[in-house]
Amino acid sequence: MLLIGLTGGIGSGKSTVSEALARRGAVVIDADRITRELQEPGQPVLAAMVERFGPGIVQPDGTLDRQAVADIVFHDANALADLNAIVHPAVGTEIAQRLAAQVDTDHVVILDVPLLVESGRDDMAALIVVDTDPEVAVDRLVRFRGLGEADARARIARQASREERLARADLVIGNDGDRDALAAEIDRAWAWIEQRRAEG
């Protein structure tokens, strides 16, 4: 297994890069996707969240109302700490199990984690950072995700800075341009990954 970390700030296009690497044959372990799976109806994580934050975070169909949770925790540090204490250990356990299943393979495994730099994790062969200008990220969050500008800027401010991520990067994928420019960056990154795998 060649374990490569993938991270980037909100609005950077990290998910697009992750999906493209999966199409090239990488096994992607996506922390956000795992989080969503663990928060589905009937899962212990969702039950613990409802116990802590109340039934108002559940929609009529039984699924999690993510905006309701965001409205609670983004303005209350204690609530955010409680949420993280419920979610992060469960996600960490699931990631560890999925990594263990890949250890004896020759797969390229992409560990896709938004807060990878913040976590201090250092067991990866390399770290790829998807980088974008913060103003471009704000514009994307407002236009494509429907966030208010103040909300977008607040979310960016809560993550590691652009400089902190770049300082940790072994490879940077620039994503300030259009889709064709990003595709070329992804091609370059995959060639780099393949070279790392060949070198063992």
Backbone as a ProteinNet text record, in pm:
[ID]
protein_1_A
[PRIMARY]
MLLIGLTGGIGSGKSTVSEALARRGAVVIDADRITRELQEPGQPVLAAMVERFGPGIVQPDGTLDRQAVADIVFHDANALADLNAIVHPAVGTEIAQRLAAQVDTDHVVILDVPLLVESGRDDMAALIVVDTDPEVAVDRLVRFRGLGEADARARIARQASREERLARADLVIGNDGDRDALAAEIDRAWAWIEQRRAEG
[TERTIARY]
84.7	0	88	54.3	117.5	12.6	33.7	-65.8	-31.1	-121.4	-103.9	-216	-181.4	-281.6	-324.7	-453	-507.2	-588.6	-555.7	-631	-638.7	-718.3	-737.4	-846.8	-843.5	-944.6	-1081.4	-1184.4	-1319.8	-1327.5	-1389.5	-1399.7	-1278.8	-1182.9	-1060.6	-1078.9	-1180.4	-1197.4	-1137.9	-1109.2	-1048	-1131.4	-1263.1	-1349.5	-1342.4	-1332.8	-1319.6	-1189.7	-1082.2	-953.2	-961.2	-1022.2	-1036.8	-1110	-1220	-1298	-1217.1	-1138.1	-1056.2	-948	-888.3	-786.5	-848.9	-971.4	-1042	-1063.9	-1097.8	-1119.5	-990.8	-877.5	-748.7	-702.2	-780.7	-749.9	-711.2	-706.3	-672.8	-790.5	-758.8	-860.2	-872	-987.1	-1005.4	-1078	-1018.1	-1082.7	-1117.6	-1245.7	-1295.4	-1357.4	-1293	-1340.8	-1479.6	-1506.4	-1639.1	-1747.6	-1717.4	-1817.1	-1841.7	-1733.8	-1747.9	-1832.6	-1807.9	-1886.3	-2034.4	-2067.1	-2208.3	-2269	-2190.2	-2239.7	-2268.6	-2181.2	-2197.1	-2309.3	-2355.9	-2464.2	-2598.4	-2605	-2731	-2826.6	-2957.5	-3055.6	-3020	-3034.2	-3004.1	-2861	-2773.7	-2633.4	-2614.7	-2524.7	-2501.3	-2455.6	-2380.1	-2332.7	-2450.9	-2547.1	-2664.6	-2742.5	-2758.2	-2831.4	-2764.3	-2631.3	-2558.3	-2572.1	-2574	-2591.1	-2729.4	-2832.2	-2968.7	-2978.5	-2911.5	-2913.9	-2850.8	-2743.9	-2673.4	-2743.2	-2790	-2837.9	-2989.8	-3058.3	-3203.4	-3260.1	-3390.5	-3454.9	-3465.8	-3439.6	-3447.5	-3343.2	-3242.1	-3139.6	-3176.6	-3296.8	-3341.6	-3457.5	-3449.3	-3555.6	-3673.1	-3788.1	-3906.1	-3884.1	-3793.4	-3769.3	-3667.7	-3620.9	-3528.9	-3382.4	-3351.8	-3212.4	-3164.5	-3032.8	-2972.1	-2991.5	-3031.3	-3040.7	-2906.5	-2819.1	-2681.9	-2677.8	-2768.2	-2770.2	-2809.6	-2901.3	-2942.3	-2824.6	-2745.5	-2626.8	-2527.4	-2505.6	-2411.3	-2454.2	-2584	-2634.2	-2606.1	-2603.8	-2576.1	-2426.7	-2345.6	-2205.1	-2115	-2152	-2061.7	-2058.6	-2149.8	-2152	-2131.6	-2093.9	-2082.9	-1965.1	-1853.8	-1731.8	-1751.2	-1827.7	-1852.2	-1934.3	-2034.2	-2117	-2033	-1944.4	-1857.7	-1765.1	-1711	-1624.1	-1700.7	-1825.5	-1908.1	-1935.7	-1965.6	-1989.6	-1865.5	-1750.3	-1625.7	-1597.8	-1630.7	-1607.3	-1695.5	-1810.6	-1899.4	-1853.2	-1821.6	-1800.1	-1657.1	-1557.3	-1419.7	-1368.9	-1392.6	-1342.8	-1404	-1532.3	-1599.1	-1542.7	-1521	-1463.5	-1320.4	-1244.4	-1106.9	-1099.2	-1191	-1195.4	-1226	-1322	-1360.1	-1246.1	-1179	-1063.7	-956.1	-927.4	-823.8	-858.5	-985.4	-1026.6	-1010.4	-1045.6	-1033.7	-887.4	-803.1	-659.7	-601.3	-641.4	-590	-622.6	-738.2	-778.1	-692.9	-620.6	-538.6	-389.2	-348.8	-205.7	-125.7	-177.7	-101.8	-126.3	-187.1	-210.7	-103.9	-105.7	-15.8	-92.5	-205.5	-290.7	-231.8	-264.9	-248.8	-372.7	-352.4	-463.9	-458.1	-565.1	-574.7	-656.5	-594.7	-664.7	-711.4	-840.1	-899.9	-962	-892.2	-936.2	-925.1	-1036.4	-1030.6	-932.5	-926.9	-844.7	-718.5	-659	-543.3	-423.3	-399.1	-287.2	-312.6	-437.5	-472.1	-457.4	-479.7	-477.3	-336.4	-235.1	-97.4	-59	-145.1	-117.4	8.8	97	224.7	267.6	170.4	204.4	189.5	183.4	162	293.4	296.7	416.8	435.3	323.9	329.7	196.1	199	76.8	58.2	-59.4	-97.6	-195.6	-169.9	-258.7	-321.3	-454.5	-525.5	-535.5	-474.2	-459.6	-541.4	-609.3	-680.7	-675.8	-682.4	-684.5	-809.1	-795.2	-911.9	-1028.6	-1000.1	-1109.7	-1184.3	-1110.7	-1175	-1261.6	-1209.1	-1285.5	-1415	-1408.3	-1528.8	-1631.2	-1585.7	-1675.9	-1744.1	-1666.4	-1725.5	-1828.5	-1798	-1890.1	-2020.4	-2011.8	-2131.6	-2211.9	-2142.1	-2211.5	-2263.2	-2182.2	-2215.8	-2272.8	-2245.4	-2298.2	-2403.1	-2426.6	-2533.8	-2504.7	-2376.4	-2342.9	-2344.4	-2371.8	-2353.2	-2203.8	-2167.7	-2024.2	-1962.1	-2031.4	-1977	-1957.8	-2053.2	-2044.6	-1925.3	-1910.1	-1798.4	-1664.2	-1651.4	-1525.3	-1500.3	-1605.7	-1591.1	-1544	-1598.4	-1558	-1412.6	-1372.4	-1232.6	-1140.6	-1180.7	-1097	-1076.2	-1171.3	-1159.5	-1064.3	-1024.4	-933.3	-789	-696.6	-556.5	-543.7	-445.8	-426.3	-368.1	-382.2	-323.4	-174.3	-108.2	37.3	72.1	-8.4	17	4.4	-97	-113.3	1.9	36.6	143.2	276.8	298.8	425	438.2	326.2	328.5	324.2	296.7	269.7	395.9	382.5	486.1	457.5	330.4	289.4	168.6	166.2	54.7	-19.1	-151.2	-237.8	-304.9	-270.9	-329.4	-467.6	-563.3	-699	-760.9	-695.3	-751.4	-814.2	-793.2	-838.3	-964.2	-978.5	-1097.5	-1076.6	-1177.6	-1172.7	-1060.3	-1032.7	-924.5	-790	-770.4	-645.3	-632.3	-744.2	-739.7	-710.9	-770.7	-746.7	-597.9	-533.2	-389.4	-310.1	-351.5	-285.7	-303	-422.8	-448.7	-365.3	-353.8	-267.5	-123.8	-76.9	59.5	74	-26.9	-22.2	-22.4	-103.7	-110.2	22.5	84.9	216.7	318.1	309.5	397.6	372.9	243.9	209.2	262.6	243.9	290.4	443	512.5	658.1	693.7	621.7	646.2	624.3	519.6	490.5	600	647.9	753.4	883.6	909.2	1029.6	1021.9	898.5	879	897
-120	0	124.6	216.1	348.8	445.6	498.4	585.1	731.5	798.3	939.4	1019.2	1120.8	1209.6	1313.2	1349.3	1453.1	1548.9	1677.3	1775.6	1906.4	1996.5	2128.2	2198.5	2328.4	2405.3	2392	2429.5	2427.1	2515.6	2462.5	2536.3	2522.3	2436.7	2422.7	2332.2	2246.4	2148.4	2013.2	1989.4	1864	1742.8	1753.2	1639.2	1605.4	1706.4	1683.9	1609	1649.4	1581.5	1437.6	1418.8	1285.5	1191.4	1239.5	1157.8	1124.8	1219.2	1195.6	1091.4	1095	995.8	857.4	851.1	722	663.6	748.8	700.4	647	693.1	645.1	518.3	470.9	343.6	351.2	470.4	481.5	435.3	380.7	350.3	474.5	535.8	659.6	629.5	670.4	665.5	808.6	839.5	977.5	1002.7	1083.8	1108.7	1172.2	1262.8	1326.4	1223.7	1134.1	1031.9	935.4	898	810.6	879	1007.6	1082.4	1077.7	1099.1	1096.3	957.3	852.7	715.5	688.4	737.4	712.4	796.6	896.3	981.4	946	831.5	788.5	736.9	734.8	684.3	542.8	521.2	390.6	373.8	469.9	459.6	518	456.9	506.1	652.3	696.1	834.9	931.8	902.2	990.3	989.3	872.3	862.1	947.1	942.1	1021.1	1169.9	1208.2	1349.2	1399.3	1317.4	1357.2	1369.4	1276.8	1282.7	1412.2	1456.5	1577.4	1705.2	1708.2	1833.9	1841.1	1730.7	1732.4	1687.3	1655.8	1603.4	1705	1831.8	1934.3	1920.8	1836	1817	1705.2	1646.6	1539.4	1588.9	1561.8	1601.4	1503.4	1539.7	1453	1310.4	1295.1	1161.2	1081.3	1138.7	1065.8	1091	1167.3	1195.8	1319.7	1331.8	1442.8	1574.2	1677.1	1812.5	1881.3	1874.4	1923.6	2073.7	2146.6	2291.1	2323.1	2245.1	2266.7	2244.1	2140.8	2114.4	2229.1	2270.8	2380.8	2506.8	2534.5	2654.3	2651.2	2532.4	2517.6	2531	2453.9	2439.9	2553.2	2621.8	2724.5	2849.5	2858.3	2975.2	2936.3	2810.3	2761.1	2664	2711.3	2630.1	2501	2506.4	2385.8	2283.7	2333.4	2243.9	2179.3	2258.5	2203.7	2096.9	2122.7	2024.6	1896.1	1909	1791.2	1713.2	1786.2	1720.8	1643.4	1708.2	1642.4	1519	1526.3	1412.6	1293.7	1320.7	1213.3	1156	1246.1	1204.5	1157.5	1233.3	1205.1	1067	1019.6	884.7	775.9	787.4	687.6	689.7	809.3	821.2	766.9	799.4	751	599.2	535.2	389.1	330.2	388.7	338.1	356.9	471.5	493.4	389.9	364.1	266.3	127.5	90.3	-40.9	-49.7	57.3	55.3	56.7	127.9	126	-12.7	-75.5	-209.1	-309.1	-291.9	-382.8	-365.6	-254.6	-225.2	-248.7	-272.8	-273.3	-369	-486.9	-589	-585.5	-479.3	-466.5	-376.4	-369.7	-276.4	-154.1	-126.3	-14.8	120.5	219.8	358.6	392.6	427.4	461.4	610.9	679.9	824	846.3	905.4	939.1	1083.6	1099.7	1229.5	1285.7	1381.2	1435.9	1588.5	1660.2	1806.2	1867.6	1813	1871.8	1789.2	1740.2	1651	1723.3	1846.2	1923.1	1952.5	1989.7	2021.3	1899.5	1778.7	1657	1617	1664.1	1627.8	1487.9	1422	1285.6	1284.2	1185.3	1185.1	1045	953.5	816	792.5	900.8	887.2	898.8	837.4	846.1	987.5	1057.2	1193.2	1261.5	1393.5	1472.4	1562.4	1550.3	1637.1	1741.4	1866.4	1975.7	2037.2	2043.7	2115.4	2260.4	2347.6	2487.1	2579.2	2673.4	2775.4	2906.3	3014.4	3145.6	3154.7	3202.4	3210.7	3288.9	3391.6	3468.5	3385.1	3300.6	3209.4	3109.3	3059.7	2964	3026.8	3150.6	3219.9	3229.5	3268.6	3282.6	3150	3039.8	2907.8	2869	2893.4	2855.5	2932.5	3058.9	3141.3	3098	3076.6	3049.5	2905.9	2809.9	2669.8	2598.1	2647.1	2579.9	2662.5	2783.1	2863.4	2923.1	2928.7	2989.6	3141.3	3208.2	3351.9	3382.2	3500.1	3532.8	3530.8	3584	3586.5	3444.6	3356.5	3216.5	3149.4	3172.8	3113.2	3156.6	3286.7	3337	3281.2	3265.2	3210.9	3066.6	2989.2	2848.8	2837.2	2920.8	2919.7	2957.5	3056.2	3104.9	2998.5	2904.1	2801.8	2689.6	2684.5	2579.4	2629.6	2536.1	2575.6	2680.4	2767.8	2870	2808.2	2882	2838.2	2813.4	2901.9	2890.8	2765.3	2733.4	2613.6	2486.7	2480.8	2362.5	2350	2460.7	2455.2	2416.5	2455.6	2421	2271.2	2200.5	2056.3	1976.1	2041.3	1970.1	1910.3	1786.9	1726.6	1754.7	1774.2	1811	1903.1	2007	2102.1	2092.9	2078.1	2084.4	2221.3	2305	2438.3	2432.8	2501.3	2500.9	2639.5	2734.5	2869.3	2890.4	2793.5	2811.7	2733.4	2694.8	2622.8	2471.8	2394.6	2248.5	2186.3	2243.3	2189	2206.9	2321.9	2346.2	2249.9	2223.9	2130.2	1989.1	1950.6	1816.5	1795.3	1898.5	1888.5	1873.7	1945.7	1934.8	1793.5	1736.3	1601.5	1499.2	1516.1	1427.1	1432.2	1550.8	1567.3	1499.5	1514.7	1453.2	1300.9	1246	1100.2	1044	1113.7	1070.5	1070.4	1171.5	1181	1065.2	1034.1	922	790.6	770.4	647.1	634.2	745.7	743.5	704	758.4	721.5	571.7	517.3	374.4	290.3	334	260	257.5	367.4	375.9	294.6	253	168.1	242.6
0	0	0	-88.3	-85.9	-35.1	85.9	149.2	124.2	52.6	18.9	84.6	160.4	217.6	115.4	121.1	33.3	118.3	109.8	186.2	108.7	162.2	101.2	177.3	175.4	246.4	181.9	257	203.8	79.2	-26.2	-151.6	-242.8	-203.6	-284	-405.2	-401.3	-508.4	-474.2	-348.3	-304.5	-344.5	-330.3	-363	-511.2	-595.1	-738.8	-768	-701.5	-719.3	-669.7	-555.4	-497.3	-592.8	-649.2	-743.1	-867.7	-914.7	-1033	-1005.9	-887.7	-852.6	-838.5	-788.1	-778.6	-917.9	-1013.7	-1150.9	-1211.9	-1163	-1213.3	-1141	-1048	-983.6	-837.9	-780.8	-639.2	-553.3	-437.6	-336.5	-248.2	-247	-170.8	-40	69.8	200.7	235.3	226.1	231.9	369.6	450.4	586.8	588.5	495.4	491	459.2	364.3	326.7	442.5	510	626.5	733.4	755.4	853.5	819.1	692	650.4	672.5	642.3	661.9	809.1	896.8	1039.7	1100.8	1025.5	1074.3	1010.9	946.6	885.6	993.4	963.3	1060.4	1107.9	1238.5	1294.9	1341.7	1307.5	1348.4	1488.7	1568	1704.7	1709.4	1609.4	1608.3	1601.9	1514.1	1503.6	1634.6	1694.5	1821.4	1929.3	1933.5	2033.7	2007.1	1879.7	1845.4	1886.9	1863.4	1901.7	2053.7	2124.2	2270.6	2320.3	2253.7	2296.2	2250.2	2124.7	2065.8	2051.5	2075.5	2071	1937.5	1935	1813.7	1701	1730.9	1627.8	1518.1	1538	1434.1	1337.1	1356.3	1267.3	1182.1	1051.3	959.8	970.7	917.5	928	874.9	777.2	721.7	802.3	914.4	1001.5	974.4	868.1	836.1	910.4	917.2	989.2	914.1	985.6	930.3	955.8	857.5	876.2	903.3	840.8	863.2	1006.4	1061.3	1200.3	1294.6	1265.9	1348.4	1333.7	1209.7	1184.5	1258.5	1257.7	1324.1	1474.8	1531.5	1674.9	1703.3	1631	1672.3	1624.2	1516.9	1465	1552.9	1646.7	1734.2	1880.5	1905.5	2042.7	2049.8	2103.7	2106.7	2185	2292.7	2372.4	2294.2	2221.7	2140.8	2030.9	1969.2	1865.3	1923.3	2041.8	2107.4	2136.3	2179.1	2206	2077.2	1970.3	1841	1797.2	1806.1	1765.4	1850.6	1979.4	2069.4	2033.7	1974.5	1930	1796	1703.8	1564.8	1537.8	1582.9	1542.6	1582.3	1705.8	1739.3	1650.8	1622.1	1538.2	1396.1	1344.1	1209.3	1208.7	1311.9	1321.4	1324.2	1397.6	1403.3	1266.8	1196.4	1063.6	964	969	880.3	907.6	1035	1071.5	1018.9	1026.6	976.3	824.5	754.7	608.9	565.8	639.2	608.9	634.3	743.6	776.8	666.1	603.6	495.9	370.7	360.1	240.6	262.4	385.2	419.2	332.2	306.9	233.8	83.9	33.9	-109.9	-172	-305	-374.3	-423.7	-360.4	-403.2	-364.3	-446.4	-404	-322.5	-196	-108.7	-78.7	-114	-91.1	35.8	136.1	259.5	247.4	219	187.9	315.8	377.7	505.9	501.7	524.1	517.7	618.1	739.6	845.6	870.2	762.1	775.7	835.9	795.3	851.3	999.4	1029.7	1168.4	1259.5	1203.5	1285.6	1329	1253.3	1285.3	1240.5	1166	1120.1	1034.3	1060.3	986.9	943.8	924.6	885.6	736	658.5	514.6	439	321.4	238.6	183.9	164.6	110.5	134.4	124	141.2	19.2	-42.7	-154.1	-102.2	-134.6	-95	-220.1	-220.5	-326.5	-280.9	-357.1	-315.7	-405.1	-341.5	-416.3	-339.3	-410.7	-346.6	-258.6	-136	-46.8	-105.5	-184.7	-244.8	-349.1	-420.2	-515.8	-439.8	-327	-245.6	-194.9	-147.5	-99.4	-211.8	-330.2	-444.7	-477.1	-473.2	-502.6	-398	-272.7	-165.5	-174.1	-213.4	-226.4	-349.8	-462.3	-588.2	-598.4	-551.8	-576.2	-455.1	-334.8	-215.2	-142.5	-192.9	-136.2	0.2	38.4	167.4	155.3	266.9	271.2	275.6	228.9	225.3	364.6	463.9	600.1	653.3	624.1	666.8	599.1	469.2	395	453.3	480	535.6	675.9	754.7	889.8	884.5	791.8	779.9	736.4	642.6	597.6	712.8	792.6	903.1	1010.5	1022.2	1126.2	1087	960.4	914.7	920.4	899	888.6	779.1	793.5	691.1	564.3	456.7	329.4	346.8	420	439.4	519.6	619.9	701.3	617.8	533.2	447.5	349.4	283.7	182.5	244.1	368.8	436.3	456.7	464.1	486.3	356.2	244.9	119.9	59	10.5	-74.1	-221.4	-253.6	-388.9	-377.2	-458.8	-458.1	-590.9	-582.5	-700.2	-697.7	-792.7	-799.6	-861.8	-800.5	-855.4	-849.7	-914.9	-929	-1066.1	-1156.2	-1293.4	-1325.2	-1453.9	-1497.2	-1484.5	-1526.5	-1512.5	-1594.5	-1712	-1795	-1726.1	-1664	-1592.2	-1475.2	-1405.8	-1293.3	-1342.2	-1454.3	-1509.2	-1538.8	-1591.4	-1619	-1490.1	-1386.6	-1255.9	-1197.7	-1215.4	-1164.5	-1240.7	-1372	-1451.4	-1399.8	-1371.8	-1319.9	-1184.4	-1100.6	-967.6	-976.8	-1068.2	-1080.4	-1132	-1224.3	-1272.3	-1157.6	-1073.2	-956	-858.8	-837.7	-749.6	-807.3	-936.4	-1000.1	-987.5	-998.7	-983	-840.2	-741.5	-602.1	-582	-644.9	-630.1	-694.4	-811.6	-880.6	-801	-731.1	-651.7	-523.1	-490.1	-371.7	-242.6
[MASK]
++++++++++++++++++++++++++++++++++++++++++++++++++++++++++++++++++++++++++++++++++++++++++++++++++++++++++++++++++++++++++++++++++++++++++++++++++++++++++++++++++++++++++++++++++++++++++++++++++++++++

